[in-house]
Coordinates of C-alpha atoms and ligand atoms in Angstrom, one line a residue:
M1 CA -193.4 34.9 -16.7
E2 CA -191.3 36.7 -14.1
K3 CA -189.1 34.3 -12.0
Q4 CA -190.8 35.3 -8.8
A5 CA -194.3 35.0 -10.2
K6 CA -196.8 32.8 -8.3
I7 CA -197.5 29.8 -10.6
Y8 CA -200.3 27.3 -9.8
I9 CA -199.8 23.9 -11.4
T10 CA -203.0 21.8 -11.3
G11 CA -202.4 18.1 -11.3
H12 CA -198.7 18.3 -10.4
R13 CA -198.4 14.6 -9.5
G14 CA -199.6 13.4 -12.9
L15 CA -197.7 12.7 -16.1
V16 CA -198.0 16.2 -17.5
G17 CA -198.1 18.2 -14.2
S18 CA -195.0 16.6 -12.8
A19 CA -193.1 17.3 -16.1
V20 CA -194.3 21.0 -15.9
L21 CA -193.1 21.2 -12.3
R22 CA -189.7 19.8 -13.3
A23 CA -189.4 22.2 -16.2
L24 CA -190.4 25.2 -14.1
Q25 CA -188.0 24.3 -11.3
Q26 CA -185.1 23.8 -13.8
Q27 CA -185.8 27.2 -15.3
G28 CA -185.6 28.9 -11.8
F29 CA -189.3 29.5 -11.0
H30 CA -189.6 29.0 -7.3
N31 CA -193.0 30.5 -6.2
L32 CA -195.0 27.4 -7.2
V33 CA -198.4 26.5 -5.8
M34 CA -199.7 22.9 -5.8
R35 CA -202.5 20.8 -4.3
T36 CA -203.2 17.2 -4.6
S37 CA -206.8 16.2 -5.5
Q38 CA -207.3 15.1 -1.9
E39 CA -206.3 18.6 -0.7
L40 CA -208.4 20.4 -3.3
D41 CA -211.0 18.6 -5.4
L42 CA -211.2 20.9 -8.5
R43 CA -214.8 19.7 -9.1
I44 CA -216.0 21.6 -6.1
Q45 CA -216.6 25.2 -7.0
A46 CA -216.7 26.7 -3.5
D47 CA -213.4 25.1 -2.6
V48 CA -211.7 26.2 -5.8
D49 CA -213.0 29.8 -5.3
R50 CA -211.7 29.8 -1.7
F51 CA -208.3 28.5 -2.8
F52 CA -208.0 31.1 -5.5
E53 CA -209.0 34.0 -3.2
Q54 CA -206.4 32.8 -0.7
E55 CA -203.5 32.1 -3.1
Q56 CA -204.1 34.7 -5.8
P57 CA -201.8 33.0 -8.4
D58 CA -200.4 35.0 -11.3
Y59 CA -200.2 32.1 -13.8
V60 CA -202.2 28.9 -14.0
F61 CA -201.5 25.6 -15.8
V62 CA -204.7 23.7 -16.2
V63 CA -203.3 20.2 -16.6
A64 CA -205.4 18.3 -14.0
G65 CA -208.1 16.1 -15.5
K66 CA -209.7 12.7 -15.6
V67 CA -207.4 11.0 -18.1
G68 CA -207.2 7.5 -19.5
G69 CA -206.7 5.3 -22.6
I70 CA -209.3 4.0 -25.0
M71 CA -210.9 1.4 -22.6
A72 CA -211.2 3.8 -19.6
N73 CA -212.7 6.5 -21.9
S74 CA -215.3 4.2 -23.4
T75 CA -216.2 2.4 -20.1
Y76 CA -216.6 5.5 -17.9
P77 CA -217.8 8.3 -20.2
A78 CA -219.9 9.9 -17.4
E79 CA -216.9 10.4 -15.2
F80 CA -214.8 11.7 -18.1
I81 CA -217.3 14.3 -19.0
Y82 CA -218.3 15.3 -15.5
D83 CA -214.9 15.6 -14.0
N84 CA -213.3 17.4 -16.9
V85 CA -216.2 19.9 -17.4
M86 CA -216.2 20.7 -13.7
I87 CA -212.4 21.1 -13.5
A88 CA -212.4 23.4 -16.6
A89 CA -215.4 25.5 -15.5
N90 CA -214.2 26.0 -11.9
V91 CA -210.6 26.7 -12.6
I92 CA -211.2 29.0 -15.6
H93 CA -213.9 31.0 -13.9
A94 CA -212.0 31.4 -10.6
S95 CA -208.9 32.5 -12.6
Y96 CA -211.0 35.1 -14.3
K97 CA -212.5 36.3 -11.0
C98 CA -209.0 36.5 -9.3
K99 CA -207.5 38.3 -12.3
V100 CA -204.9 35.7 -13.2
K101 CA -202.5 37.2 -15.7
K102 CA -202.4 34.2 -17.9
L103 CA -203.9 30.7 -18.0
L104 CA -202.9 27.7 -20.1
F105 CA -205.6 25.1 -20.7
T106 CA -204.6 21.6 -22.0
G107 CA -207.0 19.9 -24.4
S108 CA -206.0 16.8 -26.5
S109 CA -205.8 15.7 -30.1
C110 CA -208.9 13.6 -29.6
I111 CA -211.0 16.8 -29.8
Y112 CA -210.7 16.7 -33.6
P113 CA -213.2 14.8 -35.8
K114 CA -212.7 11.0 -36.1
F115 CA -212.1 11.3 -39.9
A116 CA -210.4 14.7 -39.9
R117 CA -208.1 15.4 -42.9
Q118 CA -204.5 14.7 -42.1
P119 CA -202.3 16.2 -40.8
I120 CA -204.9 17.9 -38.5
K121 CA -204.8 21.7 -38.6
E122 CA -206.2 23.7 -35.6
D123 CA -209.1 25.0 -37.7
Y124 CA -210.5 21.5 -38.3
L125 CA -212.1 21.6 -34.8
L126 CA -215.8 20.9 -35.0
D127 CA -215.6 20.0 -38.7
G128 CA -217.1 16.6 -38.3
K129 CA -218.3 13.8 -35.9
L130 CA -216.1 12.8 -32.9
E131 CA -214.6 9.3 -32.3
P132 CA -217.3 7.5 -30.1
T133 CA -214.7 5.8 -27.7
N134 CA -213.8 9.3 -26.4
D135 CA -216.5 11.7 -27.4
A136 CA -217.5 12.5 -23.7
Y137 CA -214.0 13.5 -22.8
A138 CA -213.6 15.4 -26.1
I139 CA -216.7 17.4 -25.5
A140 CA -215.5 18.4 -22.0
K141 CA -212.1 19.5 -23.5
I142 CA -213.9 21.4 -26.2
A143 CA -216.0 23.1 -23.5
G144 CA -212.7 24.2 -21.8
I145 CA -211.4 25.6 -25.1
K146 CA -214.6 27.5 -25.8
M147 CA -214.6 28.9 -22.2
C148 CA -211.1 30.3 -22.7
Q149 CA -212.1 31.8 -26.0
A150 CA -215.4 33.2 -24.6
Y151 CA -213.7 34.7 -21.6
H152 CA -211.1 36.3 -23.8
R153 CA -213.8 37.7 -26.1
Q154 CA -216.0 39.1 -23.3
Y155 CA -213.5 39.9 -20.6
G156 CA -210.2 40.3 -22.5
V157 CA -208.3 37.8 -20.4
N158 CA -205.2 36.0 -21.7
F159 CA -206.3 32.4 -21.5
I160 CA -204.8 30.1 -24.1
S161 CA -205.3 26.4 -25.0
A162 CA -202.7 23.9 -26.2
M163 CA -203.7 20.5 -27.9
P164 CA -201.1 17.8 -27.1
T165 CA -200.9 14.6 -29.1
N166 CA -200.7 11.2 -27.3
L167 CA -198.1 11.5 -24.5
Y168 CA -195.8 9.2 -22.6
G169 CA -193.0 9.4 -20.1
I170 CA -192.0 9.5 -16.4
N171 CA -195.0 9.3 -14.0
D172 CA -197.2 7.7 -16.6
N173 CA -200.1 5.4 -15.6
F174 CA -199.1 1.8 -16.1
D175 CA -202.4 0.2 -15.0
L176 CA -203.4 -2.2 -17.8
Q177 CA -207.1 -1.3 -17.6
S178 CA -206.9 2.5 -17.6
S179 CA -203.6 3.4 -19.3
H180 CA -202.8 4.6 -22.7
V181 CA -201.2 2.2 -25.2
L182 CA -197.5 3.1 -24.7
P183 CA -197.3 2.5 -20.9
A184 CA -199.6 -0.5 -21.3
L185 CA -197.2 -2.1 -23.8
I186 CA -194.1 -1.4 -21.6
R187 CA -195.9 -3.2 -18.7
K188 CA -197.2 -6.1 -20.9
F189 CA -193.8 -6.8 -22.5
H190 CA -191.9 -6.4 -19.2
D191 CA -194.3 -8.8 -17.3
A192 CA -194.2 -11.3 -20.2
K193 CA -190.4 -11.2 -20.2
Q194 CA -190.2 -11.7 -16.5
G195 CA -192.7 -14.5 -16.6
N196 CA -191.3 -16.2 -19.8
A197 CA -194.7 -15.9 -21.4
P198 CA -194.8 -17.1 -25.0
E199 CA -197.0 -14.2 -26.3
V200 CA -198.3 -10.7 -25.6
V201 CA -201.9 -9.8 -26.5
L202 CA -202.5 -6.3 -27.9
W203 CA -205.9 -4.6 -28.4
G204 CA -207.4 -4.0 -31.8
T205 CA -205.8 -4.7 -35.2
G206 CA -202.5 -2.9 -34.7
R207 CA -203.2 -0.8 -37.8
P208 CA -204.2 2.5 -36.3
L209 CA -201.7 5.3 -36.5
R210 CA -200.7 7.4 -33.6
E211 CA -198.2 10.2 -32.8
F212 CA -196.3 10.1 -29.5
L213 CA -194.7 13.0 -27.7
F214 CA -192.3 12.6 -24.8
V215 CA -193.9 14.4 -21.8
D216 CA -190.7 16.5 -21.0
D217 CA -190.9 17.9 -24.6
L218 CA -194.6 18.8 -23.9
A219 CA -193.6 20.6 -20.7
D220 CA -191.0 22.5 -22.6
A221 CA -193.7 23.5 -25.2
L222 CA -196.2 24.6 -22.5
L223 CA -193.6 26.9 -20.9
F224 CA -192.7 28.2 -24.3
L225 CA -196.4 29.0 -25.0
M226 CA -196.8 30.7 -21.6
E227 CA -193.9 32.9 -22.6
H228 CA -194.6 33.5 -26.3
Y229 CA -198.2 32.7 -27.3
N230 CA -201.1 35.1 -26.5
D231 CA -203.8 34.1 -29.0
P232 CA -207.1 32.5 -27.9
E233 CA -207.0 30.2 -31.0
I234 CA -205.9 26.7 -30.1
I235 CA -202.4 25.5 -30.9
N236 CA -201.3 21.9 -31.6
V237 CA -198.3 20.3 -29.8
G238 CA -196.8 17.2 -31.3
V239 CA -193.9 15.8 -33.2
G240 CA -195.5 15.7 -36.7
K241 CA -194.7 12.0 -37.2
E242 CA -196.9 9.0 -36.9
I243 CA -196.3 5.3 -36.4
S244 CA -198.7 2.3 -36.4
I245 CA -199.6 0.5 -33.2
R246 CA -197.9 -2.7 -34.6
E247 CA -194.7 -0.8 -35.2
V248 CA -194.6 1.0 -31.8
A249 CA -195.3 -2.4 -30.2
E250 CA -192.3 -3.9 -32.0
L251 CA -190.1 -1.0 -30.9
I252 CA -191.2 -1.4 -27.3
R253 CA -190.8 -5.2 -27.5
D254 CA -187.2 -4.8 -28.7
I255 CA -186.3 -2.1 -26.0
V256 CA -187.8 -4.3 -23.3
G257 CA -186.1 -7.4 -24.7
F258 CA -189.2 -9.7 -25.0
Q259 CA -188.7 -12.5 -27.5
G260 CA -192.1 -14.0 -27.8
K261 CA -195.0 -13.4 -30.2
L262 CA -197.4 -10.4 -30.7
V263 CA -201.1 -11.4 -30.9
F264 CA -203.8 -8.8 -31.8
D265 CA -207.2 -9.1 -30.2
A266 CA -209.5 -7.6 -32.9
T267 CA -212.5 -7.8 -30.6
K268 CA -211.0 -4.8 -28.8
P269 CA -211.5 -1.3 -30.3
D270 CA -209.0 0.4 -32.6
G271 CA -210.4 3.9 -31.9
T272 CA -209.7 6.6 -34.3
P273 CA -207.8 5.3 -37.4
R274 CA -205.3 8.2 -37.6
K275 CA -204.6 11.4 -35.7
L276 CA -201.5 13.2 -36.9
L277 CA -201.3 16.8 -35.8
D278 CA -200.2 19.6 -38.1
V279 CA -197.5 21.3 -36.0
S280 CA -196.5 24.0 -38.4
K281 CA -198.1 26.7 -36.2
I282 CA -195.9 26.0 -33.1
Q283 CA -192.9 25.3 -35.3
Q284 CA -193.2 28.7 -37.0
L285 CA -193.2 30.3 -33.5
G286 CA -189.8 28.6 -32.9
W287 CA -190.6 25.4 -30.9
Q288 CA -189.9 21.8 -32.0
A289 CA -190.0 18.5 -30.2
K290 CA -186.5 17.2 -29.3
T291 CA -186.7 13.6 -28.1
P292 CA -186.7 10.8 -30.7
L293 CA -189.4 8.1 -29.9
V294 CA -186.8 5.4 -29.3
D295 CA -184.9 7.6 -26.7
G296 CA -188.1 8.6 -25.0
I297 CA -189.3 4.9 -24.7
R298 CA -185.8 3.9 -23.3
K299 CA -186.0 6.7 -20.7
T300 CA -189.5 5.7 -19.7
Y301 CA -188.7 2.0 -19.5
A302 CA -185.6 2.8 -17.3
W303 CA -187.9 4.8 -15.0
F304 CA -190.5 2.0 -15.0
E305 CA -187.9 -0.6 -14.1
A306 CA -186.5 1.5 -11.3
T307 CA -189.9 2.3 -9.8
H308 CA -192.0 -0.8 -10.3
R309 CA -189.8 -3.6 -8.8
G310 CA -191.3 -6.7 -7.4
Ligands
LIG401 N1 -201.7 11.5 -21.2 C1 -202.0 11.8 -22.5 O1 -201.6 11.0 -23.4 C2 -202.6 13.1 -22.8 C3 -203.0 14.0 -21.8 N2 -203.6 15.2 -22.2 C4 -204.1 16.2 -21.2 O2 -203.0 16.5 -20.3 C5 -203.6 16.7 -19.0 C6 -202.8 15.9 -18.0 O3 -202.9 14.5 -18.3 P1 -202.0 13.4 -17.6 O4 -200.9 14.1 -16.9 O5 -201.7 12.4 -18.6 O6 -203.0 12.8 -16.5 P2 -202.7 12.1 -15.1 O7 -203.8 11.1 -14.9 O8 -201.3 11.5 -15.1 O9 -202.7 13.2 -14.1 C7 -203.9 13.9 -13.8 C8 -203.8 14.8 -12.6 O10 -205.0 15.5 -12.4 C9 -205.3 15.5 -11.1 N3 -206.7 15.5 -10.9 C10 -207.6 14.6 -11.4 N4 -208.9 14.8 -11.0 C11 -208.8 15.9 -10.1 C12 -209.7 16.6 -9.3 N5 -211.0 16.3 -9.3 N6 -209.2 17.6 -8.5 C13 -207.9 17.9 -8.5 N7 -207.0 17.3 -9.3 C14 -207.4 16.3 -10.1 C15 -204.6 14.3 -10.4 O11 -204.2 14.8 -9.1 P3 -203.8 13.8 -7.9 O12 -202.5 13.1 -8.4 O13 -203.4 14.7 -6.8 O14 -204.9 12.8 -7.7 C16 -203.5 14.0 -11.4 O15 -202.3 14.5 -10.8 C17 -205.0 16.4 -19.0 O16 -205.8 17.5 -19.1 C18 -205.2 15.6 -20.3 O17 -206.4 15.8 -20.9 C19 -203.8 15.6 -23.5 C20 -203.3 14.7 -24.5 C21 -202.8 13.4 -24.3
LIG402 C1 -204.5 10.6 -25.8 C2 -205.8 9.9 -26.2 O1 -205.9 8.6 -25.7 C3 -207.1 7.9 -26.0 O2 -207.2 7.5 -27.4 P1 -206.3 6.5 -28.1 O3 -205.1 7.1 -28.8 O4 -207.2 5.6 -29.0 O5 -205.9 5.6 -26.8 P2 -204.9 4.5 -26.4 O6 -203.5 5.0 -26.2 O7 -205.5 3.8 -25.3 O8 -204.9 3.4 -27.6 C4 -204.2 3.7 -28.8 C5 -204.3 2.4 -29.7 O9 -203.6 1.4 -29.2 C6 -204.3 0.2 -29.2 N1 -203.8 -0.7 -28.1 C7 -203.2 -2.0 -28.3 N2 -202.9 -2.6 -27.2 C8 -203.3 -1.7 -26.2 C9 -203.3 -1.8 -24.8 O10 -202.8 -2.8 -24.2 N3 -203.8 -0.7 -24.1 C10 -204.3 0.4 -24.7 N4 -204.7 1.4 -23.9 N5 -204.3 0.5 -26.1 C11 -203.9 -0.6 -26.8 C12 -205.8 0.7 -29.0 O11 -206.7 -0.3 -29.3 C13 -205.7 1.9 -29.9 O12 -205.9 1.5 -31.2 C14 -208.3 8.6 -25.8 O13 -209.3 7.8 -25.3 C15 -208.3 10.0 -25.7 O14 -209.0 10.4 -24.6 C16 -207.0 10.7 -25.8 O15 -206.9 11.9 -25.6

C-alpha cells in the first residue's frame, strides 16, 4: 500500500477496526476513510454504493460485523446471519464496482467444522458440520469468503480473506451478556474483587480449549497480509497455542488479584471443544504473533481499569 493511498476501515471503533486504525497511523498512512454505523449502515446497499462512488477508496479492510460471544451468537442467530451477510455482500460488491485495488475480508476460526482435526489447516473448511452455537454467524462469514473467491475467479480482483482466532484487547466489549470469554472474565473478576464476592461463576465446564490473539498483533498481521498476500485462498491468523478456559480463568484471576473461588455452571454451553489454528502458512510468509498471553491480558486489564471507573 502506498503511504498516500486512500484506505477505508470499516468498523473503526470496534476491537479490530480501532487496532487496524492505530497500526495504519503508526505506519504513516494518513489518507484514511471511516464511518460509524450511524453515519453509514453497511446493511443498506444503496447507501454503501453511494458512499463508495463518492469516496473511491483504494484499499478496504472489511472488519465491521455483528460480533459476540457464545451466548449472543446462540440467542440472536437471525441478527448474526442477516447483518454479516448484508455487510459482506454490500461492501464486497461495491468494492468490485468501484475498482478497489485490494480488499481484506475478516472471517473467524468458527467457520471451521466443530470436530475439525487439530491444529486446523485452511483446507479443512467445509469438511464437516459447524458448531450449532455459532453456525448462523459462521455461514455468513463463509459467504463472505466465497464471495471474495468468486469475484477473484470471475473478475480477477485482489480480494483476500483472513481467519483470526479468538481475539481480545483494547476496545473490547465487556458486556457480560454479549462479550467473549476473555473480556467477560476480566469484568467478572474485577467486579468480584471490588465487591468482595466469595466466588465467580463461569459458563460451561472450563474444559474447552481456546487460542487467544492480542488484537494489536492481529492488526499487524492484517497490514502484513495487505502488503504481502495476494491469494484468494483463506489464511489463518493465530498464535498456534491453546489453553483451557479453566487455565485462562486462573490466569485472569491472578492478574486481577481476585482471591475467591471459581465455580463452573455446566448448564451453560461449552461450545466447540477445541479450535486451534494451524498457523504455518502465515508463519512461512514471515509473520508471527508477538504478545504473550499474560502481557496481553495485563495491557487489556490496565486499559479496562482506566476506562471503566465507577
Ligand atoms: N472479537 C473476536 O474475538 C473475533 C472477531 N473476528 C472478526 O473481526 C471483525 C471485527 O470484530 P470486533 O472488532 O471484535 O467487533 P466489534 O463488535 O468490536 O466491532 C464491530 C464494528 O462493526 C461495526 N458495525 C457493526 N454493524 C455495522 C453496520 N450495520 N454498519 C456499519 N458498521 C457496523 C461497528 O461500528 P460502530 O462502532 O460504528 O457501531 C463496530 O465498530 C468481525 O468481522 C469479526 O467477525 C474474528 C474472529 C474473532
Ligand atoms: C471468536 C468466537 O467466539 C465465539 O465462540 P466461543 O469461542 O465459544 O466464545 P466465547 O468467547 O463466548 O466462549 C468461549 C468459552 O468460554 C466459556 N465461558 C466461561 N465463562 C464465560 C463467560 O462469562 N462469558 C463467555 N462469553 N464465555 C464464557 C464459554 O462457555 C466457552 O466454552 C463464537 O460464538 C464465534 O462467533 C467466534 O467467532
